[in-house]
Amino acid sequence: GRKVLIVYAHQEPKSLNGSLKRVAVEELSKQGCSVTVSDLYAMQFEPRATRNDIVDCLHNSEEFNYGVETWEAYKRGGLSNDLVEEQKKVQEADLLIFQFPLYWFSMPAIMKGWMDRVLVQGFAHEFPNCYDSGLLKNKLALFSFTTGGTEEMYAKGGISGDIRYVLWPMQHGIMHFCGAKVLAPHICFAPEYVSEEKRKEMLIAWAQRLKTLWKEEPINCSPEWYFE
């Protein structure tokens, strides 16, 4: 069976994000997938990239460079346990799903911290091995999130601009950079401003999509596609 890692960032299990995560676990498990969830708030995941991420001696104790130090620590097995655990989950997964509410046109800080700390050089990318030759090139990635604004606000010509502008740093700058093939995002627009019925429909739509997810083709991650 296929393996899925859901990296989940919401404080409340009863939220729509919590329900979307639960639906994904149920539906993918039904398909025979092995599903692991990294519930970042429940884990009290540390989002700050600090020298505590290196548990043995520093490569250069005179001047601290986080990128260099984590790269060197990864090579010699000197990263902190929480990072090693998350990297193991990523390594084993065929599909990474990121489930979160959009904060200020981006992911919550705790999830960005996961990206900053887990996707170190040597593990997820190693120049020139990035983008199509990134080290996660055999994996699929999908961003599933809720917004505060409506679909009209995030349309081309809408006040918030095309939602693809918001997705560019996440889909292209992180996941595609690390080699993952990116599936179309799953967006639940403005759930706080719709009826209970409409929220139920959002969950049903997500469950339906998951049934045929493995047949989907990745999106085009070129700048032309995002900024056409």
GROMACS .gro file of N, CA and C in nm, residues 112-191:
model
  240
  112LYS      N    1   0.548   2.662   0.870
  112LYS     CA    2   0.666   2.717   0.802
  112LYS      C    3   0.792   2.672   0.877
  113GLY      N    4   0.783   2.667   1.010
  113GLY     CA    5   0.897   2.619   1.089
  113GLY      C    6   0.929   2.474   1.059
  114TRP      N    7   0.824   2.394   1.032
  114TRP     CA    8   0.846   2.254   0.993
  114TRP      C    9   0.925   2.250   0.862
  115MET      N   10   0.885   2.334   0.766
  115MET     CA   11   0.956   2.341   0.637
  115MET      C   12   1.102   2.383   0.660
  116ASP      N   13   1.120   2.490   0.740
  116ASP     CA   14   1.254   2.544   0.764
  116ASP      C   15   1.347   2.440   0.826
  117ARG      N   16   1.294   2.363   0.920
  117ARG     CA   17   1.379   2.273   0.999
  117ARG      C   18   1.393   2.132   0.941
  118VAL      N   19   1.286   2.083   0.879
  118VAL     CA   20   1.287   1.943   0.833
  118VAL      C   21   1.353   1.927   0.696
  119LEU      N   22   1.328   2.023   0.606
  119LEU     CA   23   1.373   2.007   0.467
  119LEU      C   24   1.516   2.058   0.447
  120VAL      N   25   1.608   2.003   0.522
  120VAL     CA   26   1.746   2.052   0.519
  120VAL      C   27   1.819   2.008   0.394
  121GLN      N   28   1.925   2.081   0.365
  121GLN     CA   29   2.012   2.046   0.253
  121GLN      C   30   2.074   1.908   0.280
  122GLY      N   31   2.083   1.830   0.174
  122GLY     CA   32   2.135   1.694   0.190
  122GLY      C   33   2.022   1.594   0.204
  123PHE      N   34   1.912   1.640   0.264
  123PHE     CA   35   1.795   1.553   0.279
  123PHE      C   36   1.691   1.580   0.170
  124ALA      N   37   1.651   1.707   0.152
  124ALA     CA   38   1.544   1.741   0.059
  124ALA      C   39   1.595   1.803  -0.071
  125HIS      N   40   1.712   1.860  -0.068
  125HIS     CA   41   1.770   1.925  -0.186
  125HIS      C   42   1.920   1.933  -0.165
  126GLU      N   43   1.992   1.945  -0.273
  126GLU     CA   44   2.138   1.961  -0.263
  126GLU      C   45   2.185   2.018  -0.395
  127PHE      N   46   2.203   2.148  -0.398
  127PHE     CA   47   2.236   2.216  -0.524
  127PHE      C   48   2.350   2.145  -0.596
  128PRO      N   49   2.342   2.118  -0.726
  128PRO     CA   50   2.238   2.162  -0.820
  128PRO      C   51   2.114   2.069  -0.824
  129ASN      N   52   2.105   1.974  -0.732
  129ASN     CA   53   1.988   1.885  -0.732
  129ASN      C   54   1.868   1.951  -0.666
  130CYS      N   55   1.799   2.033  -0.746
  130CYS     CA   56   1.677   2.098  -0.697
  130CYS      C   57   1.578   2.106  -0.813
  131TYR      N   58   1.458   2.151  -0.784
  131TYR     CA   59   1.348   2.149  -0.881
  131TYR      C   60   1.332   2.007  -0.937
  132ASP      N   61   1.335   1.986  -1.067
  132ASP     CA   62   1.303   1.853  -1.120
  132ASP      C   63   1.399   1.744  -1.072
  133SER      N   64   1.519   1.783  -1.028
  133SER     CA   65   1.613   1.682  -0.978
  133SER      C   66   1.629   1.691  -0.826
  134GLY      N   67   1.535   1.758  -0.759
  134GLY     CA   68   1.539   1.766  -0.612
  134GLY      C   69   1.532   1.628  -0.549
  135LEU      N   70   1.577   1.618  -0.427
  135LEU     CA   71   1.592   1.486  -0.363
  135LEU      C   72   1.460   1.421  -0.324
  136LEU      N   73   1.349   1.496  -0.333
  136LEU     CA   74   1.217   1.437  -0.303
  136LEU      C   75   1.140   1.409  -0.433
  137LYS      N   76   1.215   1.383  -0.541
  137LYS     CA   77   1.152   1.376  -0.673
  137LYS      C   78   1.056   1.259  -0.694
  138ASN      N   79   1.058   1.161  -0.607
  138ASN     CA   80   0.963   1.050  -0.623
  138ASN      C   81   0.836   1.068  -0.540
  139LYS      N   82   0.817   1.189  -0.490
  139LYS     CA   83   0.701   1.214  -0.402
  139LYS      C   84   0.600   1.310  -0.464
  140LEU      N   85   0.477   1.297  -0.419
  140LEU     CA   86   0.370   1.391  -0.456
  140LEU      C   87   0.344   1.482  -0.336
  141ALA      N   88   0.303   1.605  -0.364
  141ALA     CA   89   0.270   1.699  -0.255
  141ALA      C   90   0.140   1.770  -0.289
  142LEU      N   91   0.060   1.795  -0.185
  142LEU     CA   92  -0.069   1.862  -0.204
  142LEU      C   93  -0.095   1.957  -0.088
  143PHE      N   94  -0.129   2.082  -0.120
  143PHE     CA   95  -0.164   2.179  -0.017
  143PHE      C   96  -0.316   2.189  -0.008
  144SER      N   97  -0.371   2.156   0.109
  144SER     CA   98  -0.515   2.164   0.134
  144SER      C   99  -0.536   2.267   0.244
  145PHE      N  100  -0.612   2.372   0.214
  145PHE     CA  101  -0.623   2.478   0.315
  145PHE      C  102  -0.755   2.553   0.308
  146THR      N  103  -0.782   2.627   0.414
  146THR     CA  104  -0.901   2.711   0.421
  146THR      C  105  -0.857   2.857   0.413
  147THR      N  106  -0.947   2.942   0.365
  147THR     CA  107  -0.917   3.085   0.357
  147THR      C  108  -1.019   3.164   0.438
  148GLY      N  109  -0.983   3.289   0.468
  148GLY     CA  110  -1.079   3.381   0.529
  148GLY      C  111  -1.160   3.449   0.420
  149GLY      N  112  -1.095   3.478   0.307
  149GLY     CA  113  -1.160   3.548   0.196
  149GLY      C  114  -1.236   3.454   0.104
  150THR      N  115  -1.328   3.511   0.028
  150THR     CA  116  -1.410   3.433  -0.064
  150THR      C  117  -1.334   3.399  -0.192
  151GLU      N  118  -1.393   3.308  -0.270
  151GLU     CA  119  -1.331   3.269  -0.397
  151GLU      C  120  -1.319   3.389  -0.491
  152GLU      N  121  -1.419   3.478  -0.489
  152GLU     CA  122  -1.418   3.597  -0.575
  152GLU      C  123  -1.300   3.688  -0.539
  153MET      N  124  -1.271   3.700  -0.409
  153MET     CA  125  -1.159   3.784  -0.366
  153MET      C  126  -1.026   3.731  -0.417
  154TYR      N  127  -1.015   3.598  -0.432
  154TYR     CA  128  -0.889   3.537  -0.475
  154TYR      C  129  -0.889   3.502  -0.624
  155ALA      N  130  -0.985   3.558  -0.698
  155ALA     CA  131  -0.990   3.533  -0.843
  155ALA      C  132  -0.896   3.631  -0.913
  156LYS      N  133  -0.867   3.602  -1.039
  156LYS     CA  134  -0.787   3.696  -1.118
  156LYS      C  135  -0.868   3.824  -1.127
  157GLY      N  136  -0.809   3.936  -1.088
  157GLY     CA  137  -0.884   4.062  -1.088
  157GLY      C  138  -0.955   4.088  -0.956
  158GLY      N  139  -0.954   3.990  -0.865
  158GLY     CA  140  -1.013   4.009  -0.732
  158GLY      C  141  -0.920   4.091  -0.644
  159ILE      N  142  -0.974   4.140  -0.532
  159ILE     CA  143  -0.896   4.230  -0.446
  159ILE      C  144  -0.772   4.165  -0.387
  160SER      N  145  -0.776   4.033  -0.364
  160SER     CA  146  -0.660   3.964  -0.307
  160SER      C  147  -0.566   3.909  -0.414
  161GLY      N  148  -0.605   3.920  -0.539
  161GLY     CA  149  -0.522   3.868  -0.648
  161GLY      C  150  -0.542   3.718  -0.666
  162ASP      N  151  -0.499   3.668  -0.779
  162ASP     CA  152  -0.510   3.526  -0.813
  162ASP      C  153  -0.448   3.441  -0.703
  163ILE      N  154  -0.522   3.342  -0.654
  163ILE     CA  155  -0.474   3.254  -0.546
  163ILE      C  156  -0.341   3.187  -0.582
  164ARG      N  157  -0.314   3.175  -0.713
  164ARG     CA  158  -0.188   3.111  -0.753
  164ARG      C  159  -0.066   3.194  -0.712
  165TYR      N  160  -0.084   3.328  -0.698
  165TYR     CA  161   0.027   3.410  -0.649
  165TYR      C  162   0.064   3.368  -0.506
  166VAL      N  163  -0.039   3.341  -0.427
  166VAL     CA  164  -0.019   3.299  -0.288
  166VAL      C  165   0.049   3.162  -0.284
  167LEU      N  166   0.012   3.077  -0.378
  167LEU     CA  167   0.064   2.939  -0.379
  167LEU      C  168   0.206   2.927  -0.434
  168TRP      N  169   0.249   3.026  -0.509
  168TRP     CA  170   0.382   3.021  -0.573
  168TRP      C  171   0.495   2.986  -0.476
  169PRO      N  172   0.512   3.058  -0.361
  169PRO     CA  173   0.624   3.023  -0.273
  169PRO      C  174   0.611   2.885  -0.210
  170MET      N  175   0.487   2.839  -0.186
  170MET     CA  176   0.469   2.709  -0.122
  170MET      C  177   0.488   2.595  -0.222
  171GLN      N  178   0.414   2.604  -0.333
  171GLN     CA  179   0.416   2.493  -0.429
  171GLN      C  180   0.546   2.487  -0.508
  172HIS      N  181   0.587   2.603  -0.560
  172HIS     CA  182   0.707   2.606  -0.644
  172HIS      C  183   0.834   2.625  -0.561
  173GLY      N  184   0.829   2.722  -0.467
  173GLY     CA  185   0.949   2.759  -0.392
  173GLY      C  186   0.993   2.658  -0.288
  174ILE      N  187   0.898   2.576  -0.239
  174ILE     CA  188   0.937   2.475  -0.139
  174ILE      C  189   0.927   2.335  -0.200
  175MET      N  190   0.803   2.293  -0.233
  175MET     CA  191   0.787   2.153  -0.275
  175MET      C  192   0.852   2.121  -0.410
  176HIS      N  193   0.828   2.206  -0.511
  176HIS     CA  194   0.891   2.179  -0.641
  176HIS      C  195   1.043   2.195  -0.631
  177PHE      N  196   1.089   2.292  -0.553
  177PHE     CA  197   1.233   2.310  -0.533
  177PHE      C  198   1.297   2.181  -0.481
  178CYS      N  199   1.224   2.112  -0.392
  178CYS     CA  200   1.275   1.986  -0.335
  178CYS      C  201   1.247   1.866  -0.425
  179GLY      N  202   1.190   1.890  -0.543
  179GLY     CA  203   1.173   1.783  -0.640
  179GLY      C  204   1.036   1.718  -0.642
  180ALA      N  205   0.952   1.747  -0.542
  180ALA     CA  206   0.820   1.682  -0.536
  180ALA      C  207   0.734   1.727  -0.654
  181LYS      N  208   0.647   1.635  -0.699
  181LYS     CA  209   0.549   1.670  -0.802
  181LYS      C  210   0.425   1.721  -0.729
  182VAL      N  211   0.378   1.837  -0.770
  182VAL     CA  212   0.272   1.906  -0.697
  182VAL      C  213   0.136   1.880  -0.760
  183LEU      N  214   0.043   1.831  -0.679
  183LEU     CA  215  -0.095   1.814  -0.726
  183LEU      C  216  -0.171   1.944  -0.705
  184ALA      N  217  -0.281   1.962  -0.778
  184ALA     CA  218  -0.361   2.084  -0.765
  184ALA      C  219  -0.400   2.104  -0.619
  185PRO      N  220  -0.398   2.228  -0.572
  185PRO     CA  221  -0.432   2.253  -0.432
  185PRO      C  222  -0.580   2.223  -0.406
  186HIS      N  223  -0.614   2.199  -0.280
  186HIS     CA  224  -0.755   2.183  -0.244
  186HIS      C  225  -0.790   2.299  -0.152
  187ILE      N  226  -0.878   2.386  -0.199
  187ILE     CA  227  -0.905   2.510  -0.125
  187ILE      C  228  -1.051   2.517  -0.082
  188CYS      N  229  -1.073   2.538   0.046
  188CYS     CA  230  -1.207   2.564   0.099
  188CYS      C  231  -1.215   2.713   0.130
  189PHE      N  232  -1.286   2.785   0.045
  189PHE     CA  233  -1.292   2.930   0.059
  189PHE      C  234  -1.391   2.974   0.167
  190ALA      N  235  -1.345   3.061   0.255
  190ALA     CA  236  -1.429   3.130   0.354
  190ALA      C  237  -1.528   3.041   0.428
  191PRO      N  238  -1.483   2.929   0.488
  191PRO     CA  239  -1.578   2.840   0.555
  191PRO      C  240  -1.653   2.905   0.672
   0.00000   0.00000   0.00000
